[in-house]
Short mmCIF file of C-alpha atoms in Angstrom, two decimals:
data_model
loop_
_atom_site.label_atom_id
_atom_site.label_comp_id
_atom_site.label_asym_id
_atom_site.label_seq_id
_atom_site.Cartn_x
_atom_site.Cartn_y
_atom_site.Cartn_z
CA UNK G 12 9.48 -10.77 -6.01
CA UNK G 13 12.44 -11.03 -3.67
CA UNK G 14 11.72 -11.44 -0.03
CA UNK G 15 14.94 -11.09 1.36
CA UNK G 16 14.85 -12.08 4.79
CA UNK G 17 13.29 -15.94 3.84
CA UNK G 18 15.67 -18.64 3.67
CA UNK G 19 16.97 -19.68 0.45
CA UNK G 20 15.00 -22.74 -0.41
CA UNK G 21 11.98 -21.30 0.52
CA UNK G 22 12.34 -18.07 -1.29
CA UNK G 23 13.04 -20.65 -4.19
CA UNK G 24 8.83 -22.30 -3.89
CA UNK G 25 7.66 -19.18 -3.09
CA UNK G 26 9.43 -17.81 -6.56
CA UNK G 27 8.05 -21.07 -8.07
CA UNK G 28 4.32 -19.81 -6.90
CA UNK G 29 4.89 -16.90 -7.53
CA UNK G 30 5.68 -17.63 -11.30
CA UNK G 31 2.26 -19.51 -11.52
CA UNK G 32 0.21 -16.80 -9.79
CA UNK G 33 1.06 -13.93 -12.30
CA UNK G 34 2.51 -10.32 -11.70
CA UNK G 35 -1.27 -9.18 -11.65
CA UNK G 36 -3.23 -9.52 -8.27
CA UNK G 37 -6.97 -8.88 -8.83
CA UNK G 38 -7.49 -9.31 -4.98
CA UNK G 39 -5.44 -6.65 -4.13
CA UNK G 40 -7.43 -3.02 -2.71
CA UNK G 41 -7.07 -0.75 -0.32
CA UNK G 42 -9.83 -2.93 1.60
CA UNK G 43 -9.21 -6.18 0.86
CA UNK G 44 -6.08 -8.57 1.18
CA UNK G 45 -4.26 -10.07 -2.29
CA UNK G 46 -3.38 -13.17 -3.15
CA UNK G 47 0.32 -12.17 -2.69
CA UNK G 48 -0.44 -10.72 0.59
CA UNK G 49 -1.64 -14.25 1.72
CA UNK G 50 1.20 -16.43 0.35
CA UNK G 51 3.84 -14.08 1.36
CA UNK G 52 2.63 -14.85 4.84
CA UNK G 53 2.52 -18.20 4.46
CA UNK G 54 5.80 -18.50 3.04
CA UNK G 55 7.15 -16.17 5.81
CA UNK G 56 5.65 -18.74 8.83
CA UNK G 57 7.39 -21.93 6.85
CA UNK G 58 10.59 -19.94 7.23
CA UNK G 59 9.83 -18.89 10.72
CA UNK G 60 8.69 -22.56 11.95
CA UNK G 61 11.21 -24.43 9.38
CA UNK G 62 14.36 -22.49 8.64
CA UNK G 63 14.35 -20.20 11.94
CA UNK G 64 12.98 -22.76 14.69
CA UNK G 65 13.47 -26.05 12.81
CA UNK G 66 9.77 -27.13 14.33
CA UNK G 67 8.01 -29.52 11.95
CA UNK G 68 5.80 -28.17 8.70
CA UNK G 69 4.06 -30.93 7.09
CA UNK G 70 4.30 -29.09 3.61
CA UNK G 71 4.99 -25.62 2.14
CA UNK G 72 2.75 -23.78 -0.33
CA UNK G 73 -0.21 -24.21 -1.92
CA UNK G 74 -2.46 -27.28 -2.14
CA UNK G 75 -4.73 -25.87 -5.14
CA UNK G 76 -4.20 -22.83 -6.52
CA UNK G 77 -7.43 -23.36 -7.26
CA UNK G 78 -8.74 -23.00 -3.64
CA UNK G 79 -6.70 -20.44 -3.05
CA UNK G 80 -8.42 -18.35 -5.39
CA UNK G 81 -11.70 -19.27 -4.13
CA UNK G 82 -11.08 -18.24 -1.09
CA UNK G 83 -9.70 -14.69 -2.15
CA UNK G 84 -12.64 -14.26 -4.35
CA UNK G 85 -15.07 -14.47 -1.16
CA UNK G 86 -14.07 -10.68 -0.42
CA UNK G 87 -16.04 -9.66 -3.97
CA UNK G 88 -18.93 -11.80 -3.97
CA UNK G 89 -21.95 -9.60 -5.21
CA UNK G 90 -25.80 -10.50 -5.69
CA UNK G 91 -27.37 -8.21 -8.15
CA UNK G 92 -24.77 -6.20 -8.76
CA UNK G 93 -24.07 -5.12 -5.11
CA UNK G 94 -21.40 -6.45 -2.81
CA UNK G 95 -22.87 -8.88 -0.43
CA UNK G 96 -19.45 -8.70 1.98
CA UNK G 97 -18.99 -4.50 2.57
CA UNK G 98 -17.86 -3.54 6.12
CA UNK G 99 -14.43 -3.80 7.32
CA UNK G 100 -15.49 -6.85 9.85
CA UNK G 101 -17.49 -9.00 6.73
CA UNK G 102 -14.06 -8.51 4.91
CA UNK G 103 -12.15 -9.88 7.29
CA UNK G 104 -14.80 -12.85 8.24
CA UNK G 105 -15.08 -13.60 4.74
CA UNK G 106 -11.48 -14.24 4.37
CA UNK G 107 -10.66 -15.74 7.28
CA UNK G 108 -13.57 -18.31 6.86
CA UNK G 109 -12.53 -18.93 3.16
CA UNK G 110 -8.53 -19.81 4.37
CA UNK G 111 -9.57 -21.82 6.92
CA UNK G 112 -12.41 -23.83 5.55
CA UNK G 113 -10.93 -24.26 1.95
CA UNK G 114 -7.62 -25.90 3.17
CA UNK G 115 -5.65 -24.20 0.62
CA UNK G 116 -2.33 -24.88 2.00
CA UNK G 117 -0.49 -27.97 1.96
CA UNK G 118 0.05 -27.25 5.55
CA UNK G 119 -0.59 -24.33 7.99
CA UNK G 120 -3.87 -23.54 6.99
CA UNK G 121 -4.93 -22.38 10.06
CA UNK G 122 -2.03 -20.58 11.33
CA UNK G 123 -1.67 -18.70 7.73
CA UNK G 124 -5.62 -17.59 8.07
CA UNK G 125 -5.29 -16.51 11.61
CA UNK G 126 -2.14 -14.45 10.55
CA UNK G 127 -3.79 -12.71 7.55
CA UNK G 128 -6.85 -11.73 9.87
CA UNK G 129 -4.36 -9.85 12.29
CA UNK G 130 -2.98 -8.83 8.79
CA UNK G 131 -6.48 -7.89 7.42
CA UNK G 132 -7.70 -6.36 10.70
CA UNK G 133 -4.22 -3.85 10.54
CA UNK G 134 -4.75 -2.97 7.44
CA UNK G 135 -7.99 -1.05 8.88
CA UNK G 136 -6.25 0.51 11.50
CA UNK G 137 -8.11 -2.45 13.76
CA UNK G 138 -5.87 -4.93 16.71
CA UNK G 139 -7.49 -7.60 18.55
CA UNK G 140 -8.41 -6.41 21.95
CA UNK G 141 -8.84 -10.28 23.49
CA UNK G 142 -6.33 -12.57 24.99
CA UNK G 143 -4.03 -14.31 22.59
CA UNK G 144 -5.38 -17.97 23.49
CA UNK G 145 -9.21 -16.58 23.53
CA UNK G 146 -8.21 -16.11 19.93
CA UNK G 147 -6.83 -18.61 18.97
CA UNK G 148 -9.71 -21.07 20.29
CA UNK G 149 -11.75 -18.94 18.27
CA UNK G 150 -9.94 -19.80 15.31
CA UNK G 151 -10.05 -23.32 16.31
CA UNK G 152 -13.51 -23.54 16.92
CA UNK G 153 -13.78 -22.13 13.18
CA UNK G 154 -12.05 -24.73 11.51
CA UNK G 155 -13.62 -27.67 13.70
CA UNK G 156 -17.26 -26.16 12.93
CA UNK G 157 -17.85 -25.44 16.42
CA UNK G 158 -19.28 -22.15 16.45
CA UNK G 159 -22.02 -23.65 18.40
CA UNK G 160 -20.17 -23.57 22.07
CA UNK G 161 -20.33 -19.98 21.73
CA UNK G 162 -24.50 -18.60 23.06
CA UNK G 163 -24.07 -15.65 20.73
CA UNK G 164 -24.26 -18.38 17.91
CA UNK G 165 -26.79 -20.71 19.16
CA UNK G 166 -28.79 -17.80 20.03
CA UNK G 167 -29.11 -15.80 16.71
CA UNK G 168 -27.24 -17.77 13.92
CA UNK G 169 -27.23 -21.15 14.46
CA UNK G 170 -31.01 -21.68 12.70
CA UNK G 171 -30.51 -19.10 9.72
CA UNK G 172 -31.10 -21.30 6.48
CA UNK G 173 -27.27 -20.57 5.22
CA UNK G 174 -24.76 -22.20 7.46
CA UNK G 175 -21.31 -20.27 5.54
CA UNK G 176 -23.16 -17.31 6.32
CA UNK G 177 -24.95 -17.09 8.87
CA UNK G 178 -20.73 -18.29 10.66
CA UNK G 179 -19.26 -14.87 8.31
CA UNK G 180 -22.00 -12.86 9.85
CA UNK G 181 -20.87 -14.20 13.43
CA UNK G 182 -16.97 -14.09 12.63
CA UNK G 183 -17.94 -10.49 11.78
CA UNK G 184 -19.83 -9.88 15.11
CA UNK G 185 -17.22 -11.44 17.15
CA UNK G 186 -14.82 -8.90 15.30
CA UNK G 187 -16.56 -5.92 16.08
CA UNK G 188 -16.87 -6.46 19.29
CA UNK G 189 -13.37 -7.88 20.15
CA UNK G 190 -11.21 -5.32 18.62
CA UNK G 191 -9.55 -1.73 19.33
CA UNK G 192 -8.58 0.91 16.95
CA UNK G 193 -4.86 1.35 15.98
CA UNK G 194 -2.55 4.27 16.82
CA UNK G 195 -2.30 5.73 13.32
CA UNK G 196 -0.47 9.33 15.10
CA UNK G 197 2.92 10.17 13.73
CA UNK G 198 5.35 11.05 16.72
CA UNK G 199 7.96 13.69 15.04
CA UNK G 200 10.91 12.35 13.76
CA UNK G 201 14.55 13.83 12.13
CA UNK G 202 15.54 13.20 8.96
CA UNK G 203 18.88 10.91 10.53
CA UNK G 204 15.87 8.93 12.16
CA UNK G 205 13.75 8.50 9.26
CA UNK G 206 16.41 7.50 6.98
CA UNK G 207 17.19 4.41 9.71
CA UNK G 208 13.92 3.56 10.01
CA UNK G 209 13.50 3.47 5.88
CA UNK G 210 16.36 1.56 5.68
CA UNK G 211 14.32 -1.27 7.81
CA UNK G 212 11.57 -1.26 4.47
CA UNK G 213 14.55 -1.22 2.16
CA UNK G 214 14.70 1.97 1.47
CA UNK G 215 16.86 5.36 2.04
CA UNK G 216 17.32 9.04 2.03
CA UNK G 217 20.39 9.93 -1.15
CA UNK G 218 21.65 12.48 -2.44
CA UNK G 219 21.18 15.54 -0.56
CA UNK G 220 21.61 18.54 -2.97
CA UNK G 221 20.28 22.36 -2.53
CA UNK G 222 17.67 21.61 0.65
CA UNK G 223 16.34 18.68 -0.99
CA UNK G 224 16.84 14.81 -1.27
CA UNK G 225 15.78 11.81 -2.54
CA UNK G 226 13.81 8.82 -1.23
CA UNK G 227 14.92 5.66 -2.98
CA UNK G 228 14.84 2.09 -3.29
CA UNK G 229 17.10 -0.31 -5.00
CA UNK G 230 15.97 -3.26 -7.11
CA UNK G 231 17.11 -6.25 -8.89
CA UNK G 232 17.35 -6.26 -12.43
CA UNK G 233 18.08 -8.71 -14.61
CA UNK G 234 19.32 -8.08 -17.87
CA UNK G 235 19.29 -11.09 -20.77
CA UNK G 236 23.38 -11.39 -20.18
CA UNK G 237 25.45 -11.11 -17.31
CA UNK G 238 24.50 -10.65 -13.15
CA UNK G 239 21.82 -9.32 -11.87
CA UNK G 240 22.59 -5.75 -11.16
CA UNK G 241 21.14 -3.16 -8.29
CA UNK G 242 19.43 -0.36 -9.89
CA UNK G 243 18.59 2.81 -7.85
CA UNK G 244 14.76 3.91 -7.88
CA UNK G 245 13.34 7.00 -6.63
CA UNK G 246 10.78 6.96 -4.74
CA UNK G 247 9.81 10.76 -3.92
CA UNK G 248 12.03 13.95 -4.02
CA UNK G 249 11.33 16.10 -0.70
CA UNK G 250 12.82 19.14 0.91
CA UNK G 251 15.66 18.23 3.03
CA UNK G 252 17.13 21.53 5.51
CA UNK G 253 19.77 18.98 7.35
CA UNK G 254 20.07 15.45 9.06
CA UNK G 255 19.53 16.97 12.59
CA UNK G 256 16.30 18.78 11.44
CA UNK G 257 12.36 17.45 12.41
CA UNK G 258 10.79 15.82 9.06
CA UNK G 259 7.70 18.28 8.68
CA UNK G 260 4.02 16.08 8.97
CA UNK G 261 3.17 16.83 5.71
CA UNK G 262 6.40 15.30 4.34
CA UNK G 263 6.45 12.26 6.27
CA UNK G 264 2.96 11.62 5.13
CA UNK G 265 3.83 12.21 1.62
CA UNK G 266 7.21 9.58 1.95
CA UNK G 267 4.83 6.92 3.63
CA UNK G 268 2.54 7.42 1.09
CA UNK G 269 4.63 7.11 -2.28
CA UNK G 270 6.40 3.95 -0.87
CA UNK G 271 3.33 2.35 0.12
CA UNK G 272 4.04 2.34 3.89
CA UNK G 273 0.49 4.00 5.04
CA UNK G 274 -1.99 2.15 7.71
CA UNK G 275 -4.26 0.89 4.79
CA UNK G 276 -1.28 -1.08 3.81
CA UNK G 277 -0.46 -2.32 7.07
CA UNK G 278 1.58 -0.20 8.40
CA UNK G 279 0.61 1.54 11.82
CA UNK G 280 2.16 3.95 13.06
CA UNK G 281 4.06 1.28 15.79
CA UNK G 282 5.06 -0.89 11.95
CA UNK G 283 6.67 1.90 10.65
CA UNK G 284 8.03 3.49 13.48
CA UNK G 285 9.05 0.89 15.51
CA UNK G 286 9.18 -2.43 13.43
CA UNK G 287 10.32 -3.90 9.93
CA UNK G 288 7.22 -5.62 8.24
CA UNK G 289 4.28 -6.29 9.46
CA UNK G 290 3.97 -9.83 8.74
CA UNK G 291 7.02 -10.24 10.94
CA UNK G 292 5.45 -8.44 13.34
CA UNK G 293 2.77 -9.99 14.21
CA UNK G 294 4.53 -13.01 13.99
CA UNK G 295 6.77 -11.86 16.68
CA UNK G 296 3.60 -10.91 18.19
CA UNK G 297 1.65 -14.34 18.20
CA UNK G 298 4.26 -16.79 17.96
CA UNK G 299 2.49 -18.26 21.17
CA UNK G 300 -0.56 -19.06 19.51
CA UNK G 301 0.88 -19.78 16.13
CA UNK G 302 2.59 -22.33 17.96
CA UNK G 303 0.00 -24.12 19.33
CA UNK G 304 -1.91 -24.02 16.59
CA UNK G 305 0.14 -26.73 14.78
CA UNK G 306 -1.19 -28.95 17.09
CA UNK G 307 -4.72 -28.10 17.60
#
């Protein structure tokens, strides 16, 4: 699984991760974050801090896959048969904990968990609504179990008989009550525009023919002899009146949806409008804190 804007040796471990991993992600829902989700970001901060910065990474990938796992499974735990973790705010507590308590990573474990929360939280149309740094010393205070400088805590969590918990349940209620909802509206757009802003998510609009074109991707295949060759995919087939012309709602929704570019994936309406990926993103976004959280 190509990721084409990491630097060569580090697409190289995260291929070699990959390989170990599997094809399959059982994490992966419309409500909960995969495994691939997580090391993709991880791998995408080594080459931000490493390849694009040159700042110091004490190690890239995975401690123990092991823990890794672990830590994804947190988002299906069930007791008798009923999910203990369910709203949007336990899923991303659970998570969050789970990364940054289980020390995964060889490195980064911090700054990968408090990149897939902003991750997690987009993915239900949810953004922070704090100050960077009172976020980050959140996070912080997380991984140094140190919930207890907060009164919230000490007032109704600190004494319940499950310490893991009774910090999820807070995580949660810090969540809820420090976030905004997303802008999920979709400003219009011509088909000229969309096709540059697919072309960002490598895709493209092809092959106009009789009011209608394609939406395709290409992809790498392999064959047993010989290079690797580029093989055209479609991706949807929608009506298509002229370049200059405004992409109907209903289309656009349908495009987004087919090549998996929807807010439940990630990608707000600011992503795929505006921006490339959204783990780049919100890199760009918090390289402040991600920063400082090497150090802290």
């Amino acid at each position: 699984m190509a990721v084409p804007y990491l630097a060569p040796e580090i697409q190289i471990q995260f291929d070699q991760v990959l390989a170990q991993v599997g094809p399959n992600d059982p994490y992966d829902t419309d409500k909960t974050i995969g495994i691939i989700d997580v090391l993709r970001a991880h791998f995408t901060l080594a080459d931000f801090f490493l390849a694009g910065e040159g700042r110091p990474f004490g190690g890239v990938g995975p401690r123990d896959l092991g823990l890794l796992h672990s830590a994804m499974s947190r988002q299906f735990v069930e007791y008798g048969g009923l999910r203990k973790w369910t709203t949007s705010y336990d899923l991303c507590a659970t998570l969050f904990f789970g990364l940054i308590k289980d020390h995964p990573f060889i490195d980064a474990n911090k700054r990968t968990a408090f990149l897939i929360l902003l991750y997690h939280l987009k993915r239900f149309k949810l953004a922070p609504d704090l100050p960077q740094v009172e976020l980050e010393d959140f996070a912080v205070a997380v991984a140094d179990n140190n919930l207890i400088k907060y009164a919230r805590f000490r007032d109704a969590y600190a004494e319940l008989p499950n310490r893991a918990d009774s910090e999820v349940r807070f995580i949660s209620e810090f969540l809820r009550k420090k976030t905004r909802s997303l802008d999920v509206s979709q400003p219009p757009v011509t088909y000229r525009e969309l096709d540059t802003i697919l072309r960002r998510f490598d895709l493209q609009l092809d092959d106009p023919y009789r009011n209608y074109i394609d939406v395709v991707r290409f992809i790498e295949k392999k064959p047993l002899f010989g290079k690797p060759k580029l093989v055209k995919q479609r991706v949807a087939h929608v009506g298509f009146p002229g370049w200059s012309k405004q992409v109907p709602r209903d289309v656009l929704k349908a495009i987004r949806e087919r090549a998996g570019l929807t807010p439940e994936r990630g990608y707000d309406s600011a992503t795929f409008f505006r921006d490339a990926r959204p783990i780049d993103c919100l890199i760009h976004e918090y390289q402040a804190p991600l920063r400082r959280l090497a150090f802290r």
